[in-house]
PDB file of N, CA and C in Angstrom:
ATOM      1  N   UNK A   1     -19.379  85.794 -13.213  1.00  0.00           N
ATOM      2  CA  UNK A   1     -18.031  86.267 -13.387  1.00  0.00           C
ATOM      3  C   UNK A   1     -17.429  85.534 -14.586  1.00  0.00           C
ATOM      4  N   UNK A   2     -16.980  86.288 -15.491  1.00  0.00           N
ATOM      5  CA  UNK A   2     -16.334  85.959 -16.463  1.00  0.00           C
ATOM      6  C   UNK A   2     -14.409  85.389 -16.509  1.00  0.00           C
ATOM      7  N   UNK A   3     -13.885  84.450 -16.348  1.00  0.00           N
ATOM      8  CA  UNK A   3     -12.637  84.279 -16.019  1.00  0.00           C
ATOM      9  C   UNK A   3     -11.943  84.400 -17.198  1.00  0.00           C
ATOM     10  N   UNK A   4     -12.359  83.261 -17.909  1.00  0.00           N
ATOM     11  CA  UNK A   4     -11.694  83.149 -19.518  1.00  0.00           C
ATOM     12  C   UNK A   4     -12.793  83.925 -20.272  1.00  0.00           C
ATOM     13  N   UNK A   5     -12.455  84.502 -21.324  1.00  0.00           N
ATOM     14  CA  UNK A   5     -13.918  85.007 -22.077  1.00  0.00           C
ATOM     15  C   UNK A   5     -14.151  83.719 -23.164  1.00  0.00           C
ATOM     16  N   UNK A   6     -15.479  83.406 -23.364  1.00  0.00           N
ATOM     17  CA  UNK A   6     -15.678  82.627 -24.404  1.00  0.00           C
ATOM     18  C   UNK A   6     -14.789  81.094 -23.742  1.00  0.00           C
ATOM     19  N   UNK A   7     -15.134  80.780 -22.850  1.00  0.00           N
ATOM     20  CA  UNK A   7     -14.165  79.591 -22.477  1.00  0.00           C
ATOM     21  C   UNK A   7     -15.091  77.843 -22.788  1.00  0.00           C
ATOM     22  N   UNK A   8     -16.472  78.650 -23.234  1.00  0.00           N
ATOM     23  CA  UNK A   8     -17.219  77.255 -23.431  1.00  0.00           C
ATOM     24  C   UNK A   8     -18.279  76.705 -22.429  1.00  0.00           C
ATOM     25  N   UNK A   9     -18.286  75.497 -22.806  1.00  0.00           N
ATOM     26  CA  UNK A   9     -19.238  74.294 -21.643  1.00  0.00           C
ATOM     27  C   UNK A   9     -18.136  73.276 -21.599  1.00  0.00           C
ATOM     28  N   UNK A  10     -18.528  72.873 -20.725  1.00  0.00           N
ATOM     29  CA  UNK A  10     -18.002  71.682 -19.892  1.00  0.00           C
ATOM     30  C   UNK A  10     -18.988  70.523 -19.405  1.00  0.00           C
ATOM     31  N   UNK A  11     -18.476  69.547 -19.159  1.00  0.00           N
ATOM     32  CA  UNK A  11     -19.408  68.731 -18.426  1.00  0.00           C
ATOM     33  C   UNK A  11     -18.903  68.433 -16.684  1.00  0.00           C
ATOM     34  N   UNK A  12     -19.570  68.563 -15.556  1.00  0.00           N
ATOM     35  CA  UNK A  12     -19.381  68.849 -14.468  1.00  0.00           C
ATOM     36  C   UNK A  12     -20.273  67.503 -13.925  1.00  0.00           C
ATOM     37  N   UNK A  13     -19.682  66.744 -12.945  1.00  0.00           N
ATOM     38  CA  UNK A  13     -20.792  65.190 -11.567  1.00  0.00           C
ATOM     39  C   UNK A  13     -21.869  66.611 -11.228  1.00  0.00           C
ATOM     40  N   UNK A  14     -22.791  66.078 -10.690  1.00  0.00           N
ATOM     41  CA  UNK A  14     -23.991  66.807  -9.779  1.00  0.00           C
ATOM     42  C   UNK A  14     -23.321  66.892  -8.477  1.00  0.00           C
ATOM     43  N   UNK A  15     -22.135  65.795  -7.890  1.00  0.00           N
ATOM     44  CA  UNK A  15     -21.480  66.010  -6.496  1.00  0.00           C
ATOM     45  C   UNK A  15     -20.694  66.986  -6.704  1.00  0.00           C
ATOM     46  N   UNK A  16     -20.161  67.605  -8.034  1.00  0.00           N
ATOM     47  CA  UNK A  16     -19.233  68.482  -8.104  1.00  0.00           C
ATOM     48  C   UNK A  16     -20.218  69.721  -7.953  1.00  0.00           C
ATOM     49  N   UNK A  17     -20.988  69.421  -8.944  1.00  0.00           N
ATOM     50  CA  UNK A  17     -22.056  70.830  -9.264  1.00  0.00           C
ATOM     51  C   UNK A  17     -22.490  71.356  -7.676  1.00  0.00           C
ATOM     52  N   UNK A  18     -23.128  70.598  -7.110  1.00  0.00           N
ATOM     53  CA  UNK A  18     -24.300  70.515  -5.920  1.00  0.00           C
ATOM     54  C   UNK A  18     -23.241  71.163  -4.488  1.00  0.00           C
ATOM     55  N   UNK A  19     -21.666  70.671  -4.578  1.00  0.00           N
ATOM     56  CA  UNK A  19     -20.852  70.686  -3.415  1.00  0.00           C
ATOM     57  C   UNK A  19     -20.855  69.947  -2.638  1.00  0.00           C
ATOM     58  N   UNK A  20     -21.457  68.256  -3.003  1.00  0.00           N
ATOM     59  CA  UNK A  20     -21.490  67.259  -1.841  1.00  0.00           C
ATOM     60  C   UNK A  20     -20.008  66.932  -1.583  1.00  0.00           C
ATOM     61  N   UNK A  21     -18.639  67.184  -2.955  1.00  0.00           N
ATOM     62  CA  UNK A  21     -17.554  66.896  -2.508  1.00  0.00           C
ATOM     63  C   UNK A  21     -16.967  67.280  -3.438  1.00  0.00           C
ATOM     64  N   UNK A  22     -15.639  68.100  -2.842  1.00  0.00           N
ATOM     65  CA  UNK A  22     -14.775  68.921  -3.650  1.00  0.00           C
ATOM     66  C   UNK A  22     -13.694  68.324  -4.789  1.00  0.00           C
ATOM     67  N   UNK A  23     -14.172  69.252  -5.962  1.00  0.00           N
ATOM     68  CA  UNK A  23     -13.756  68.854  -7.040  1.00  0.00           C
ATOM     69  C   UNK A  23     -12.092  67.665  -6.790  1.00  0.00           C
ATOM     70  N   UNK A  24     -11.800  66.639  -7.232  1.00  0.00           N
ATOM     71  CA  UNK A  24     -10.567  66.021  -7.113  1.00  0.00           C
ATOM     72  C   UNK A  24      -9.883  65.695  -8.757  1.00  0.00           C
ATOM     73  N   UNK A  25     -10.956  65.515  -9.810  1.00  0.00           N
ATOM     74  CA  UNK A  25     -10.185  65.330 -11.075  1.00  0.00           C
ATOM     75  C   UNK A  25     -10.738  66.574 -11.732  1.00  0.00           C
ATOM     76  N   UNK A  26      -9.819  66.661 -12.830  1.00  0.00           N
ATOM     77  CA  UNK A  26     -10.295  67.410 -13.861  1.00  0.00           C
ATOM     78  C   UNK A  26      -8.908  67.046 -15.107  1.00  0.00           C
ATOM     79  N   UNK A  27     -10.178  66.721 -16.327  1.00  0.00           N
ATOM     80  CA  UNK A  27      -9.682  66.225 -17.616  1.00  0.00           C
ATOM     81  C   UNK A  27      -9.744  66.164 -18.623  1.00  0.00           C
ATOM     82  N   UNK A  28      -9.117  66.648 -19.710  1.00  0.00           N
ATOM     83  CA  UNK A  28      -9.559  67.200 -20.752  1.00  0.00           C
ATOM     84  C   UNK A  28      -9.577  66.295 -22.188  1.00  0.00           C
ATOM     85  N   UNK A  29     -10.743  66.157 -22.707  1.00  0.00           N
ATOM     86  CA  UNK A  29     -11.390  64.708 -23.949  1.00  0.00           C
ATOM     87  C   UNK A  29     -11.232  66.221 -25.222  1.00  0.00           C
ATOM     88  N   UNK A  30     -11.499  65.324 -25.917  1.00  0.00           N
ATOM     89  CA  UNK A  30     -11.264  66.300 -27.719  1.00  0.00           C
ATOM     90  C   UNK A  30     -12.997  66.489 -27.256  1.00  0.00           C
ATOM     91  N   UNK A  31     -13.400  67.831 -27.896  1.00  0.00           N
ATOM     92  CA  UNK A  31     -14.088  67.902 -27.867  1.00  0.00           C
ATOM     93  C   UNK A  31     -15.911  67.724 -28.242  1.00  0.00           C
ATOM     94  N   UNK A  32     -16.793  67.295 -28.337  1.00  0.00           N
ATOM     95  CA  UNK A  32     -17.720  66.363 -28.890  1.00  0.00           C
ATOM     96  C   UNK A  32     -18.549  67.557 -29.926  1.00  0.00           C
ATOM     97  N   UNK A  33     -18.409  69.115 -29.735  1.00  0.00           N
ATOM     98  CA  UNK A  33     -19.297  70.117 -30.456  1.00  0.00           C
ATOM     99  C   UNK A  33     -18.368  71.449 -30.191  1.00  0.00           C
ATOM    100  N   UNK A  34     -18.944  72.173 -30.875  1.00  0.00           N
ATOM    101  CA  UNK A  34     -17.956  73.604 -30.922  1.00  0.00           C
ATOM    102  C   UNK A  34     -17.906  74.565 -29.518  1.00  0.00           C
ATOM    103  N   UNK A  35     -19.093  74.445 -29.062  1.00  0.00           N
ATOM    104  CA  UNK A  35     -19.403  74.792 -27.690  1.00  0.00           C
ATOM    105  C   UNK A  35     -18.305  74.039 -26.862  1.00  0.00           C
ATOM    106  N   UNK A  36     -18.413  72.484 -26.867  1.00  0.00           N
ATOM    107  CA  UNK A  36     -17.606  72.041 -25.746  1.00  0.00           C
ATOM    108  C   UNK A  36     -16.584  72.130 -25.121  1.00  0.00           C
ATOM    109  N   UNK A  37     -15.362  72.844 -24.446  1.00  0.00           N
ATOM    110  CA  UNK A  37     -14.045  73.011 -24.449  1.00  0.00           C
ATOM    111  C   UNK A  37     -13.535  71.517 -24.374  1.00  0.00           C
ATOM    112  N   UNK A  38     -14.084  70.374 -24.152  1.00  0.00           N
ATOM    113  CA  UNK A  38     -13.545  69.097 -23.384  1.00  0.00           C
ATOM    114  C   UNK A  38     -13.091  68.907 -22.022  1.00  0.00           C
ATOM    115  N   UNK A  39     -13.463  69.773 -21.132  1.00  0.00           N
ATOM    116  CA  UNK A  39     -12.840  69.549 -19.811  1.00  0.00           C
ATOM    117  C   UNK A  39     -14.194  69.149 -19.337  1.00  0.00           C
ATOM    118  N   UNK A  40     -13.875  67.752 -18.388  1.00  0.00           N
ATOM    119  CA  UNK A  40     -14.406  66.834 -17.727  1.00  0.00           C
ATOM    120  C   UNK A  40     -14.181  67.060 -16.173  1.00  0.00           C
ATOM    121  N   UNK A  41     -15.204  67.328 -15.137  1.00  0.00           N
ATOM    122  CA  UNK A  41     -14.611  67.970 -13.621  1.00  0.00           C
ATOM    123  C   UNK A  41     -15.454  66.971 -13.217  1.00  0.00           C
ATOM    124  N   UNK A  42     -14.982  66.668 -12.409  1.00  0.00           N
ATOM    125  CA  UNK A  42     -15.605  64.841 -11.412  1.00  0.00           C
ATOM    126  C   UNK A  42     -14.919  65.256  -9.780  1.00  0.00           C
ATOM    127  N   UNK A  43     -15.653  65.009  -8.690  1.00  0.00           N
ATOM    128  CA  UNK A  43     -15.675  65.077  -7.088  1.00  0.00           C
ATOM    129  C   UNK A  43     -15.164  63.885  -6.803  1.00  0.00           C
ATOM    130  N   UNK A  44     -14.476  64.352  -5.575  1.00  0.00           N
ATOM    131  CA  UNK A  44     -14.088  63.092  -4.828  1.00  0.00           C
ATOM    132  C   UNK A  44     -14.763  61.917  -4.274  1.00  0.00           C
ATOM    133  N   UNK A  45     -16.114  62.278  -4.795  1.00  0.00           N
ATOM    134  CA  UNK A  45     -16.935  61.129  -3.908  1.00  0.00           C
ATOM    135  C   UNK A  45     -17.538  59.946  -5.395  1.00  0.00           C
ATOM    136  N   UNK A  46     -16.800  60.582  -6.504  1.00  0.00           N
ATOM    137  CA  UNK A  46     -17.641  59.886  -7.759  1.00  0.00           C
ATOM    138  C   UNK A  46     -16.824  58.759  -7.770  1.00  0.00           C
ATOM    139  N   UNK A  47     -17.721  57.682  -7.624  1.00  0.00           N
ATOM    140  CA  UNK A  47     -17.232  56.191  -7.882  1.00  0.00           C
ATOM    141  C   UNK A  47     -17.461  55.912  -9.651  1.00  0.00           C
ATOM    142  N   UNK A  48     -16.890  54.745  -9.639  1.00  0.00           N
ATOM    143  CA  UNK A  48     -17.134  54.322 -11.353  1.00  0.00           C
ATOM    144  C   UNK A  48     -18.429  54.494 -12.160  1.00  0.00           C
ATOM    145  N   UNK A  49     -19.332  53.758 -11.095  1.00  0.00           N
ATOM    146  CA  UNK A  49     -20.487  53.266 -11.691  1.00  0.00           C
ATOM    147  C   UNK A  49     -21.619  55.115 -11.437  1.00  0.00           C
ATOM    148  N   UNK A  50     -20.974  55.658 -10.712  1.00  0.00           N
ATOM    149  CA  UNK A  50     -21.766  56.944 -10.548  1.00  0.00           C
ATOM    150  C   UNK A  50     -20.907  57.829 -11.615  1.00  0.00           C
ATOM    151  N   UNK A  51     -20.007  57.700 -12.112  1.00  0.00           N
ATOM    152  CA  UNK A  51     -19.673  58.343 -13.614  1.00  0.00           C
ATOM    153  C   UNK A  51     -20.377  57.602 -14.859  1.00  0.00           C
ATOM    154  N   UNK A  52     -20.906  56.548 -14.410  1.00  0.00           N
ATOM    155  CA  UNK A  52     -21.411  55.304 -16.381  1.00  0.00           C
ATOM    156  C   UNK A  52     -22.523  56.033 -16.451  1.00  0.00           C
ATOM    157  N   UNK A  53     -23.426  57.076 -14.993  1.00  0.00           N
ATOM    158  CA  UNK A  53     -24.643  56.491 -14.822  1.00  0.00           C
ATOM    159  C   UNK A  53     -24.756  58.426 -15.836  1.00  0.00           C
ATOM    160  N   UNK A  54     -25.209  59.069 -17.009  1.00  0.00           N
ATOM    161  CA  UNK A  54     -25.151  60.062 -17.415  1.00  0.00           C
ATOM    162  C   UNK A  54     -26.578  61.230 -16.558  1.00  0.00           C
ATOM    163  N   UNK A  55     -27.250  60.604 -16.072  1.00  0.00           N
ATOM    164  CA  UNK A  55     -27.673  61.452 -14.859  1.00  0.00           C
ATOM    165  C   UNK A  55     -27.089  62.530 -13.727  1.00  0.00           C
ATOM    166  N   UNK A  56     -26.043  61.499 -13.283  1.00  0.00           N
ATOM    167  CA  UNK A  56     -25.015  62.178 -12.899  1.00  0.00           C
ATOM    168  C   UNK A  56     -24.480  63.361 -13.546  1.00  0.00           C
ATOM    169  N   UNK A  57     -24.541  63.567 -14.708  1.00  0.00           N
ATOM    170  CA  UNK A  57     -23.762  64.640 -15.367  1.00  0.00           C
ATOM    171  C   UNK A  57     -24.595  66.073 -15.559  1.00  0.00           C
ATOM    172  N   UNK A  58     -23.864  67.368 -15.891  1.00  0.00           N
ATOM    173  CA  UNK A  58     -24.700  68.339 -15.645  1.00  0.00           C
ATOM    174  C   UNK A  58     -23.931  69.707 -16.948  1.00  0.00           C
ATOM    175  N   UNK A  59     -23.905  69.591 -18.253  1.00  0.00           N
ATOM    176  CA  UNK A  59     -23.519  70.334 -18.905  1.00  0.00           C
ATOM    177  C   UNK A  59     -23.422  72.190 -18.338  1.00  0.00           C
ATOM    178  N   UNK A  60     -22.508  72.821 -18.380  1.00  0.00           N
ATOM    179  CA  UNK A  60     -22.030  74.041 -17.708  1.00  0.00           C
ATOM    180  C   UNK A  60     -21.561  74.977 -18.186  1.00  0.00           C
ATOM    181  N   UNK A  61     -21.426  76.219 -18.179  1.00  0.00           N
ATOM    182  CA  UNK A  61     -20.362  77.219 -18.256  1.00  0.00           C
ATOM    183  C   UNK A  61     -18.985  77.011 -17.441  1.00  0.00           C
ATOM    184  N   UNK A  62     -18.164  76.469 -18.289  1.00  0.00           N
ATOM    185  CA  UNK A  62     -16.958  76.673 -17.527  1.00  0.00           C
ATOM    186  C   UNK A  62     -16.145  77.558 -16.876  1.00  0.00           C
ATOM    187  N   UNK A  63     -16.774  78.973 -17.001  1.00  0.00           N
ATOM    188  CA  UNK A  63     -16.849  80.091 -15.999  1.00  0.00           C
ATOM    189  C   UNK A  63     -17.428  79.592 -14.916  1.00  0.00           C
ATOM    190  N   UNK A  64     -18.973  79.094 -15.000  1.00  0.00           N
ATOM    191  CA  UNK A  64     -19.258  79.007 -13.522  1.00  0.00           C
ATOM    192  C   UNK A  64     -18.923  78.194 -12.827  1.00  0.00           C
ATOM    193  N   UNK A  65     -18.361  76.522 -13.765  1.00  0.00           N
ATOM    194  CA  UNK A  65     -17.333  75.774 -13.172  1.00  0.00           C
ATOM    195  C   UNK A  65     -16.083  76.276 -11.940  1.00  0.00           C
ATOM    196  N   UNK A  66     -16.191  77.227 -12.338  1.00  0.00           N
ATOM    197  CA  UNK A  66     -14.535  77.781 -11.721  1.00  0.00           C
ATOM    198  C   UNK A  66     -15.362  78.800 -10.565  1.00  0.00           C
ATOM    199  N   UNK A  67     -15.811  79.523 -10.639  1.00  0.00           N
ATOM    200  CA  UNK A  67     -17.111  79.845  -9.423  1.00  0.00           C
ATOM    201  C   UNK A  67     -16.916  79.423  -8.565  1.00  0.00           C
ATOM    202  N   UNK A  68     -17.675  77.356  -8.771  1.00  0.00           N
ATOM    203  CA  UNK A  68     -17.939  76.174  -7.749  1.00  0.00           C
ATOM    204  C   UNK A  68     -16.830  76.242  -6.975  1.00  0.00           C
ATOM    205  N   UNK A  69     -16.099  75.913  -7.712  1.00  0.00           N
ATOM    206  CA  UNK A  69     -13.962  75.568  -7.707  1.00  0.00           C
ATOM    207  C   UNK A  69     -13.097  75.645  -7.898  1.00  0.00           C
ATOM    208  N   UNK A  70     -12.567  77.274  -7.496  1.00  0.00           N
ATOM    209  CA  UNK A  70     -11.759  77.999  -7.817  1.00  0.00           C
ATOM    210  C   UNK A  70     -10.373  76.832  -8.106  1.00  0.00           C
TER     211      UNK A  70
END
């Protein structure tokens, strides 16, 4: 499903991606490439050191971002 057209990638936690726990931040950085919109979506269960760790992270369609979490 298309929400925004052309709305980009994002970077999304694997707890956000996966549904171990529902989205709680979302935040928007300048962006690092033309693709990127800068929005950053992190779960309620992401502690500090499980955001340093870039494993954790899971580059996205920010359409399907919104899918996960309306």
């Amino acid at each position: 499903m298309e929400i925004i057209p052309q709305a980009g990638a994002c970077l999304m936690t694997v707890n956000a991606w996966e549904g171990r726990a529902p989205v709680r931040w979302m935040l928007r950085e300048r962006s690092n490439a033309p693709v990127d919109n800068g929005w950053r979506i992190m779960s309620a269960a992401d502690s500090s050191e499980y955001l340093a760790d870039s494993d954790n992270w899971r580059i996205t369609d920010f359409n399907d971002a919104c899918e996960i979490e309306p």
